[in-house]
Amino acid sequence: MDYIDYYKTLEVPKTATEAEIKKAYRKLARKYHPDLNPNDKEAEKKFKEINEANEVLGNAENRKKYDKYGKDWQHADEFEKAGYNPNQQRTRQQSSADFSGGDFSGFGGDFSGSDFSDFFNSMYGSARSGRTQSKYRGQDFNAELQLDLASAYTTHKQNLTVNGKNIRITIPAGVENGQIIKIAGHGGPGANGGPNGDLYITFSIENNSDFKREGNNLYADVDLDLYTAILGGEIFVTTFDGKVKIKVPEETQPGTKVKLKGKGFPVYKKENQFGDLYITYKLKVPTKLTKKEKELFEELSKMRNHE
């Protein structure tokens, strides 16, 4: 049977770290997930290949075996640490033939009729000898959850339907666009009594507000009328936490930036901690002036020019 390059399947180099492998797996699993590719047999096949590769490379022990055996995994001496008894009284030729046939009764685990490839089944064996079957962790699920920025500002609960099951989760305030959180045990069921997989939720946050978000800080432009800019005064600025009154000094220039401490976005999973809100004044020039107003502006202009 053909050797499968699991690193190629996950599109990572052999030097990839555990975090890089996990990131690559999640990216590809989202791309080829059956829920996003209904009735697409090729995507379904690719999804199974990706999960098989993650089953091996995502587990430190499995990856070590795979890296060691490589294309020569069929040799008995290379399976010694995996449970094969090198002292069995058979010739090297017989041993090689047994491995080629995929009869690894000493390794445990029943993959017969599973979605795993023949290479995977032969690499980890099948429990045809009646020994205790190995436990295998269930498949991880991936889902995307869309929120608007206002919803991400507060901690709230939300119902999700994942793989036909309804679950209720708590979404902490301060989640960011693209952030992934893990809901332990809400993935696929384990095999042979193994643990369930996990559910990974990727947040897609739509910003339909007047604020620009950068991390925990918010940025906004605020109109400032000409008279308040010149004479000074007070204005009210809208925040996610309500309106805030700000004192404007006289002769405030357009483009002036003001920081409102603690009026930004909540810090993820840190109660009562917030970023800052930075506002920039944009001068609002009056329109539809009356004749009297124009005369007054002309008078002011003459006064400034005579100085």
mmCIF file of C-alpha atoms in Angstrom:
data_model
loop_
_atom_site.group_PDB
_atom_site.id
_atom_site.type_symbol
_atom_site.label_atom_id
_atom_site.label_comp_id
_atom_site.label_asym_id
_atom_site.label_seq_id
_atom_site.Cartn_x
_atom_site.Cartn_y
_atom_site.Cartn_z
ATOM 1 C CA MET A 1 0.000 0.000 0.000
ATOM 2 C CA ASP A 2 1.126 3.548 -0.683
ATOM 3 C CA TYR A 3 2.922 5.580 1.962
ATOM 4 C CA ILE A 4 0.992 8.725 2.967
ATOM 5 C CA ASP A 5 2.858 11.930 3.736
ATOM 6 C CA TYR A 6 0.780 13.423 6.530
ATOM 7 C CA TYR A 7 2.908 16.573 6.610
ATOM 8 C CA LYS A 8 1.993 17.186 2.978
ATOM 9 C CA THR A 9 -1.667 16.548 3.784
ATOM 10 C CA LEU A 10 -1.622 19.298 6.436
ATOM 11 C CA GLU A 11 0.606 21.514 4.263
ATOM 12 C CA VAL A 12 3.286 21.917 6.940
ATOM 13 C CA PRO A 13 7.032 21.136 6.951
ATOM 14 C CA LYS A 14 8.409 18.233 8.974
ATOM 15 C CA THR A 15 9.930 20.793 11.346
ATOM 16 C CA ALA A 16 6.505 22.244 12.182
ATOM 17 C CA THR A 17 5.802 22.873 15.851
ATOM 18 C CA GLU A 18 2.793 21.466 17.664
ATOM 19 C CA ALA A 19 1.108 24.886 17.477
ATOM 20 C CA GLU A 20 1.768 25.167 13.731
ATOM 21 C CA ILE A 21 0.278 21.721 13.126
ATOM 22 C CA LYS A 22 -2.793 22.589 15.186
ATOM 23 C CA LYS A 23 -3.241 25.878 13.327
ATOM 24 C CA ALA A 24 -2.883 24.204 9.913
ATOM 25 C CA TYR A 25 -5.366 21.492 10.876
ATOM 26 C CA ARG A 26 -8.003 23.964 12.052
ATOM 27 C CA LYS A 27 -7.621 26.060 8.901
ATOM 28 C CA LEU A 28 -8.001 23.091 6.559
ATOM 29 C CA ALA A 29 -10.754 21.480 8.634
ATOM 30 C CA ARG A 30 -12.817 24.665 8.371
ATOM 31 C CA LYS A 31 -12.171 24.872 4.630
ATOM 32 C CA TYR A 32 -13.256 21.306 3.855
ATOM 33 C CA HIS A 33 -15.849 20.771 6.601
ATOM 34 C CA PRO A 34 -18.912 18.892 5.261
ATOM 35 C CA ASP A 35 -21.255 21.537 6.658
ATOM 36 C CA LEU A 36 -19.593 24.112 4.396
ATOM 37 C CA ASN A 37 -19.332 21.755 1.410
ATOM 38 C CA PRO A 38 -22.634 19.858 1.231
ATOM 39 C CA ASN A 39 -22.750 17.000 -1.298
ATOM 40 C CA ASP A 40 -19.107 17.565 -2.225
ATOM 41 C CA LYS A 41 -17.470 14.137 -2.237
ATOM 42 C CA GLU A 42 -13.993 15.515 -2.884
ATOM 43 C CA ALA A 43 -14.261 17.893 0.080
ATOM 44 C CA GLU A 44 -15.534 15.030 2.246
ATOM 45 C CA LYS A 45 -12.580 12.871 1.201
ATOM 46 C CA LYS A 46 -10.153 15.710 1.894
ATOM 47 C CA PHE A 47 -11.750 16.315 5.291
ATOM 48 C CA LYS A 48 -11.200 12.664 6.263
ATOM 49 C CA GLU A 49 -7.574 12.819 5.081
ATOM 50 C CA ILE A 50 -6.980 15.953 7.152
ATOM 51 C CA ASN A 51 -8.450 14.363 10.278
ATOM 52 C CA GLU A 52 -6.389 11.235 9.766
ATOM 53 C CA ALA A 53 -3.231 13.316 9.427
ATOM 54 C CA ASN A 54 -4.110 15.222 12.593
ATOM 55 C CA GLU A 55 -4.765 11.957 14.428
ATOM 56 C CA VAL A 56 -1.111 11.112 13.821
ATOM 57 C CA LEU A 57 0.765 14.445 13.788
ATOM 58 C CA GLY A 58 -1.433 16.072 16.419
ATOM 59 C CA ASN A 59 -0.435 13.435 18.953
ATOM 60 C CA ALA A 60 3.177 13.655 20.147
ATOM 61 C CA GLU A 61 3.534 9.880 20.625
ATOM 62 C CA ASN A 62 1.938 9.013 17.293
ATOM 63 C CA ARG A 63 4.044 11.611 15.506
ATOM 64 C CA LYS A 64 7.238 10.201 17.034
ATOM 65 C CA LYS A 65 6.370 6.726 15.742
ATOM 66 C CA TYR A 66 5.461 8.072 12.326
ATOM 67 C CA ASP A 67 8.662 10.102 12.049
ATOM 68 C CA LYS A 68 10.694 7.061 13.054
ATOM 69 C CA TYR A 69 9.031 4.485 10.789
ATOM 70 C CA GLY A 70 8.586 6.614 7.696
ATOM 71 C CA LYS A 71 8.382 4.582 4.504
ATOM 72 C CA ASP A 72 10.157 1.667 6.229
ATOM 73 C CA TRP A 73 7.589 1.218 8.979
ATOM 74 C CA GLN A 74 6.935 -2.363 7.822
ATOM 75 C CA HIS A 75 10.214 -3.689 9.296
ATOM 76 C CA ALA A 76 9.721 -5.547 12.564
ATOM 77 C CA ASP A 77 12.724 -4.104 14.392
ATOM 78 C CA GLU A 78 11.302 -0.621 13.893
ATOM 79 C CA PHE A 79 8.039 -1.589 15.616
ATOM 80 C CA GLU A 80 9.690 -2.867 18.799
ATOM 81 C CA LYS A 81 8.669 0.127 20.890
ATOM 82 C CA ALA A 82 5.127 0.027 19.489
ATOM 83 C CA GLY A 83 4.514 -3.388 21.026
ATOM 84 C CA TYR A 84 5.712 -5.865 18.425
ATOM 85 C CA ASN A 85 7.654 -8.809 19.880
ATOM 86 C CA PRO A 86 10.931 -9.152 17.967
ATOM 87 C CA ASN A 87 11.588 -12.516 19.629
ATOM 88 C CA GLN A 88 8.812 -14.281 17.768
ATOM 89 C CA GLN A 89 10.237 -17.356 16.063
ATOM 90 C CA ARG A 90 9.846 -16.480 12.425
ATOM 91 C CA THR A 91 12.268 -15.531 9.705
ATOM 92 C CA ARG A 92 12.776 -11.965 8.516
ATOM 93 C CA GLN A 93 11.057 -12.924 5.302
ATOM 94 C CA GLN A 94 8.017 -14.271 7.141
ATOM 95 C CA SER A 95 7.937 -11.249 9.409
ATOM 96 C CA SER A 96 8.072 -8.932 6.415
ATOM 97 C CA ALA A 97 5.213 -10.818 4.778
ATOM 98 C CA ASP A 98 3.074 -10.524 7.923
ATOM 99 C CA PHE A 99 3.615 -6.773 8.063
ATOM 100 C CA SER A 100 2.753 -6.405 4.389
ATOM 101 C CA GLY A 101 -0.525 -8.152 5.063
ATOM 102 C CA GLY A 102 -1.410 -5.669 7.821
ATOM 103 C CA ASP A 103 -1.951 -8.337 10.519
ATOM 104 C CA PHE A 104 -0.692 -6.540 13.611
ATOM 105 C CA SER A 105 -2.586 -8.423 16.286
ATOM 106 C CA GLY A 106 -0.274 -7.136 18.992
ATOM 107 C CA PHE A 107 -0.972 -3.445 18.523
ATOM 108 C CA GLY A 108 -4.659 -3.171 19.463
ATOM 109 C CA GLY A 109 -7.279 -0.816 18.049
ATOM 110 C CA ASP A 110 -10.046 -1.757 15.655
ATOM 111 C CA PHE A 111 -10.072 0.298 12.478
ATOM 112 C CA SER A 112 -11.846 -2.227 10.281
ATOM 113 C CA GLY A 113 -14.532 -0.513 8.235
ATOM 114 C CA SER A 114 -13.427 2.916 9.498
ATOM 115 C CA ASP A 115 -12.787 6.097 7.545
ATOM 116 C CA PHE A 116 -9.038 5.760 8.024
ATOM 117 C CA SER A 117 -6.772 4.761 5.147
ATOM 118 C CA ASP A 118 -5.202 1.334 4.758
ATOM 119 C CA PHE A 119 -1.850 2.941 5.550
ATOM 120 C CA PHE A 120 -3.179 4.223 8.894
ATOM 121 C CA ASN A 121 -4.813 0.910 9.717
ATOM 122 C CA SER A 122 -1.622 -1.022 8.996
ATOM 123 C CA MET A 123 0.514 1.470 10.830
ATOM 124 C CA TYR A 124 -1.491 1.147 14.063
ATOM 125 C CA GLY A 125 -2.975 -2.279 13.561
ATOM 126 C CA SER A 126 -6.362 -3.947 14.079
ATOM 127 C CA ALA A 127 -7.493 -5.965 17.079
ATOM 128 C CA ARG A 128 -8.246 -9.254 15.354
ATOM 129 C CA SER A 129 -6.605 -11.224 18.156
ATOM 130 C CA GLY A 130 -9.392 -10.392 20.609
ATOM 131 C CA ARG A 131 -7.149 -8.245 22.813
ATOM 132 C CA THR A 132 -8.398 -5.080 24.493
ATOM 133 C CA GLN A 133 -9.231 -2.447 21.906
ATOM 134 C CA SER A 134 -7.426 0.853 22.141
ATOM 135 C CA LYS A 135 -9.402 3.953 23.025
ATOM 136 C CA TYR A 136 -9.450 6.765 20.514
ATOM 137 C CA ARG A 137 -10.386 10.377 20.971
ATOM 138 C CA GLY A 138 -13.370 11.700 19.020
ATOM 139 C CA GLN A 139 -13.111 14.085 16.112
ATOM 140 C CA ASP A 140 -12.851 17.819 16.775
ATOM 141 C CA PHE A 141 -15.631 19.968 15.326
ATOM 142 C CA ASN A 142 -15.210 23.468 13.920
ATOM 143 C CA ALA A 143 -17.914 26.133 13.728
ATOM 144 C CA GLU A 144 -18.118 29.830 12.925
ATOM 145 C CA LEU A 145 -20.202 32.235 14.985
ATOM 146 C CA GLN A 146 -21.100 35.698 13.708
ATOM 147 C CA LEU A 147 -21.577 38.599 16.111
ATOM 148 C CA ASP A 148 -21.874 42.349 15.771
ATOM 149 C CA LEU A 149 -19.499 44.564 17.747
ATOM 150 C CA ALA A 150 -22.174 45.583 20.249
ATOM 151 C CA SER A 151 -22.845 41.912 21.101
ATOM 152 C CA ALA A 152 -19.122 41.275 21.577
ATOM 153 C CA TYR A 153 -19.044 44.122 24.110
ATOM 154 C CA THR A 154 -21.032 42.222 26.737
ATOM 155 C CA THR A 155 -20.886 38.710 28.187
ATOM 156 C CA HIS A 156 -23.955 36.794 27.052
ATOM 157 C CA LYS A 157 -25.285 33.310 26.364
ATOM 158 C CA GLN A 158 -26.151 31.959 22.963
ATOM 159 C CA ASN A 159 -27.611 28.726 21.588
ATOM 160 C CA LEU A 160 -25.755 26.869 18.845
ATOM 161 C CA THR A 161 -26.630 23.855 16.744
ATOM 162 C CA VAL A 162 -23.527 21.798 16.017
ATOM 163 C CA ASN A 163 -23.721 18.475 14.195
ATOM 164 C CA GLY A 164 -27.436 18.246 14.962
ATOM 165 C CA LYS A 165 -27.038 18.956 18.673
ATOM 166 C CA ASN A 166 -28.109 22.102 20.515
ATOM 167 C CA ILE A 167 -25.659 23.544 23.009
ATOM 168 C CA ARG A 168 -25.793 26.733 25.057
ATOM 169 C CA ILE A 169 -22.514 28.581 25.504
ATOM 170 C CA THR A 170 -21.397 31.671 27.355
ATOM 171 C CA ILE A 171 -19.573 34.183 25.176
ATOM 172 C CA PRO A 172 -17.197 36.323 27.259
ATOM 173 C CA ALA A 173 -17.102 40.041 26.590
ATOM 174 C CA GLY A 174 -14.149 41.212 24.549
ATOM 175 C CA VAL A 175 -13.859 38.389 22.009
ATOM 176 C CA GLU A 176 -12.028 39.491 18.868
ATOM 177 C CA ASN A 177 -12.646 38.937 15.185
ATOM 178 C CA GLY A 178 -11.004 35.662 14.159
ATOM 179 C CA GLN A 179 -10.523 34.499 17.748
ATOM 180 C CA ILE A 180 -10.971 30.773 18.344
ATOM 181 C CA ILE A 181 -12.258 29.337 21.615
ATOM 182 C CA LYS A 182 -12.481 25.676 22.602
ATOM 183 C CA ILE A 183 -15.573 24.052 24.106
ATOM 184 C CA ALA A 184 -14.181 20.861 25.603
ATOM 185 C CA GLY A 185 -16.035 17.593 25.010
ATOM 186 C CA HIS A 186 -18.528 18.923 22.453
ATOM 187 C CA GLY A 187 -16.879 17.345 19.416
ATOM 188 C CA GLY A 188 -17.445 13.885 17.964
ATOM 189 C CA PRO A 189 -17.833 10.844 20.218
ATOM 190 C CA GLY A 190 -14.739 8.809 21.056
ATOM 191 C CA ALA A 191 -14.195 5.250 19.876
ATOM 192 C CA ASN A 192 -13.999 2.254 22.191
ATOM 193 C CA GLY A 193 -14.771 4.400 25.229
ATOM 194 C CA GLY A 194 -12.319 7.132 24.327
ATOM 195 C CA PRO A 195 -13.005 10.811 25.187
ATOM 196 C CA ASN A 196 -15.107 13.076 22.994
ATOM 197 C CA GLY A 197 -13.417 15.552 20.714
ATOM 198 C CA ASP A 198 -13.648 19.285 21.272
ATOM 199 C CA LEU A 199 -15.610 22.039 19.563
ATOM 200 C CA TYR A 200 -13.603 24.979 18.200
ATOM 201 C CA ILE A 201 -15.594 28.155 17.548
ATOM 202 C CA THR A 202 -14.186 30.891 15.333
ATOM 203 C CA PHE A 203 -15.734 34.324 15.869
ATOM 204 C CA SER A 204 -16.564 36.537 12.916
ATOM 205 C CA ILE A 205 -17.347 40.003 14.289
ATOM 206 C CA GLU A 206 -19.036 42.548 12.057
ATOM 207 C CA ASN A 207 -18.399 46.173 12.940
ATOM 208 C CA ASN A 208 -21.459 48.172 11.974
ATOM 209 C CA SER A 209 -20.797 50.880 14.564
ATOM 210 C CA ASP A 210 -19.140 54.303 14.341
ATOM 211 C CA PHE A 211 -16.126 52.985 16.225
ATOM 212 C CA LYS A 212 -12.905 51.506 14.921
ATOM 213 C CA ARG A 213 -11.560 48.736 17.133
ATOM 214 C CA GLU A 214 -7.893 47.952 17.628
ATOM 215 C CA GLY A 215 -7.429 45.377 20.351
ATOM 216 C CA ASN A 216 -9.117 46.754 23.456
ATOM 217 C CA ASN A 217 -9.061 50.379 22.288
ATOM 218 C CA LEU A 218 -11.758 52.160 20.319
ATOM 219 C CA TYR A 219 -11.391 55.115 17.965
ATOM 220 C CA ALA A 220 -14.052 57.527 16.711
ATOM 221 C CA ASP A 221 -14.444 60.902 14.996
ATOM 222 C CA VAL A 222 -16.638 63.461 16.753
ATOM 223 C CA ASP A 223 -18.141 66.539 15.117
ATOM 224 C CA LEU A 224 -17.341 69.806 16.870
ATOM 225 C CA ASP A 225 -19.292 72.897 15.893
ATOM 226 C CA LEU A 226 -17.399 76.072 15.103
ATOM 227 C CA TYR A 227 -18.737 78.073 18.018
ATOM 228 C CA THR A 228 -17.818 75.455 20.658
ATOM 229 C CA ALA A 229 -14.391 75.032 19.079
ATOM 230 C CA ILE A 230 -13.765 78.769 19.357
ATOM 231 C CA LEU A 231 -15.498 79.652 22.598
ATOM 232 C CA GLY A 232 -15.210 76.330 24.411
ATOM 233 C CA GLY A 233 -18.025 74.492 26.123
ATOM 234 C CA GLU A 234 -19.348 70.988 26.731
ATOM 235 C CA ILE A 235 -20.431 68.228 24.394
ATOM 236 C CA PHE A 236 -21.794 64.709 24.831
ATOM 237 C CA VAL A 237 -19.983 61.753 23.266
ATOM 238 C CA THR A 238 -21.657 58.395 22.676
ATOM 239 C CA THR A 239 -19.858 55.299 23.993
ATOM 240 C CA PHE A 240 -20.889 51.646 24.299
ATOM 241 C CA ASP A 241 -21.535 52.425 27.960
ATOM 242 C CA GLY A 242 -23.817 55.416 27.348
ATOM 243 C CA LYS A 243 -23.178 59.111 26.774
ATOM 244 C CA VAL A 244 -20.241 60.913 28.348
ATOM 245 C CA LYS A 245 -19.982 64.685 28.874
ATOM 246 C CA ILE A 246 -16.689 66.243 27.783
ATOM 247 C CA LYS A 247 -15.399 69.735 28.473
ATOM 248 C CA VAL A 248 -13.998 71.394 25.333
ATOM 249 C CA PRO A 249 -11.352 74.103 25.880
ATOM 250 C CA GLU A 250 -11.721 77.325 23.918
ATOM 251 C CA GLU A 251 -9.828 77.602 20.631
ATOM 252 C CA THR A 252 -9.758 73.813 20.186
ATOM 253 C CA GLN A 253 -8.206 72.977 16.834
ATOM 254 C CA PRO A 254 -9.617 70.521 14.269
ATOM 255 C CA GLY A 255 -7.908 67.126 14.529
ATOM 256 C CA THR A 256 -7.387 67.417 18.276
ATOM 257 C CA LYS A 257 -7.358 63.947 19.891
ATOM 258 C CA VAL A 258 -8.803 63.219 23.325
ATOM 259 C CA LYS A 259 -8.469 59.995 25.332
ATOM 260 C CA LEU A 260 -11.394 58.771 27.405
ATOM 261 C CA LYS A 261 -9.785 56.335 29.815
ATOM 262 C CA GLY A 262 -11.633 53.073 30.401
ATOM 263 C CA LYS A 263 -14.283 53.798 27.775
ATOM 264 C CA GLY A 264 -12.908 51.361 25.232
ATOM 265 C CA PHE A 265 -13.613 47.645 24.785
ATOM 266 C CA PRO A 266 -13.665 45.068 27.609
ATOM 267 C CA VAL A 267 -10.459 43.082 28.115
ATOM 268 C CA TYR A 268 -11.191 39.427 27.329
ATOM 269 C CA LYS A 269 -11.856 37.406 30.498
ATOM 270 C CA LYS A 270 -10.614 40.200 32.769
ATOM 271 C CA GLU A 271 -13.519 41.546 34.747
ATOM 272 C CA ASN A 272 -13.907 45.326 35.010
ATOM 273 C CA GLN A 273 -10.886 45.996 32.796
ATOM 274 C CA PHE A 274 -11.371 48.083 29.669
ATOM 275 C CA GLY A 275 -9.323 49.692 26.962
ATOM 276 C CA ASP A 276 -9.558 53.406 26.143
ATOM 277 C CA LEU A 277 -11.651 55.414 23.704
ATOM 278 C CA TYR A 278 -9.779 57.906 21.522
ATOM 279 C CA ILE A 279 -11.849 60.603 19.833
ATOM 280 C CA THR A 280 -10.722 63.023 17.146
ATOM 281 C CA TYR A 281 -12.502 66.340 16.710
ATOM 282 C CA LYS A 282 -13.759 67.118 13.222
ATOM 283 C CA LEU A 283 -14.753 70.730 12.698
ATOM 284 C CA LYS A 284 -18.340 71.175 11.584
ATOM 285 C CA VAL A 285 -18.705 74.415 9.636
ATOM 286 C CA PRO A 286 -22.192 76.007 9.906
ATOM 287 C CA THR A 287 -24.305 76.144 6.755
ATOM 288 C CA LYS A 288 -27.387 78.120 5.645
ATOM 289 C CA LEU A 289 -26.202 81.245 7.425
ATOM 290 C CA THR A 290 -28.643 84.137 7.806
ATOM 291 C CA LYS A 291 -27.835 87.547 6.462
ATOM 292 C CA LYS A 292 -27.117 88.786 9.962
ATOM 293 C CA GLU A 293 -24.753 85.861 10.654
ATOM 294 C CA LYS A 294 -22.833 86.537 7.468
ATOM 295 C CA GLU A 295 -22.496 90.209 8.416
ATOM 296 C CA LEU A 296 -21.118 89.225 11.794
ATOM 297 C CA PHE A 297 -18.588 86.841 10.236
ATOM 298 C CA GLU A 298 -17.540 89.568 7.803
ATOM 299 C CA GLU A 299 -17.081 91.944 10.692
ATOM 300 C CA LEU A 300 -14.991 89.376 12.554
ATOM 301 C CA SER A 301 -12.915 88.798 9.441
ATOM 302 C CA LYS A 302 -12.212 92.533 9.092
ATOM 303 C CA MET A 303 -11.236 92.748 12.733
ATOM 304 C CA ARG A 304 -8.750 89.858 12.352
ATOM 305 C CA ASN A 305 -7.267 91.357 9.180
ATOM 306 C CA HIS A 306 -6.664 94.726 10.888
ATOM 307 C CA GLU A 307 -4.676 93.183 13.697
#
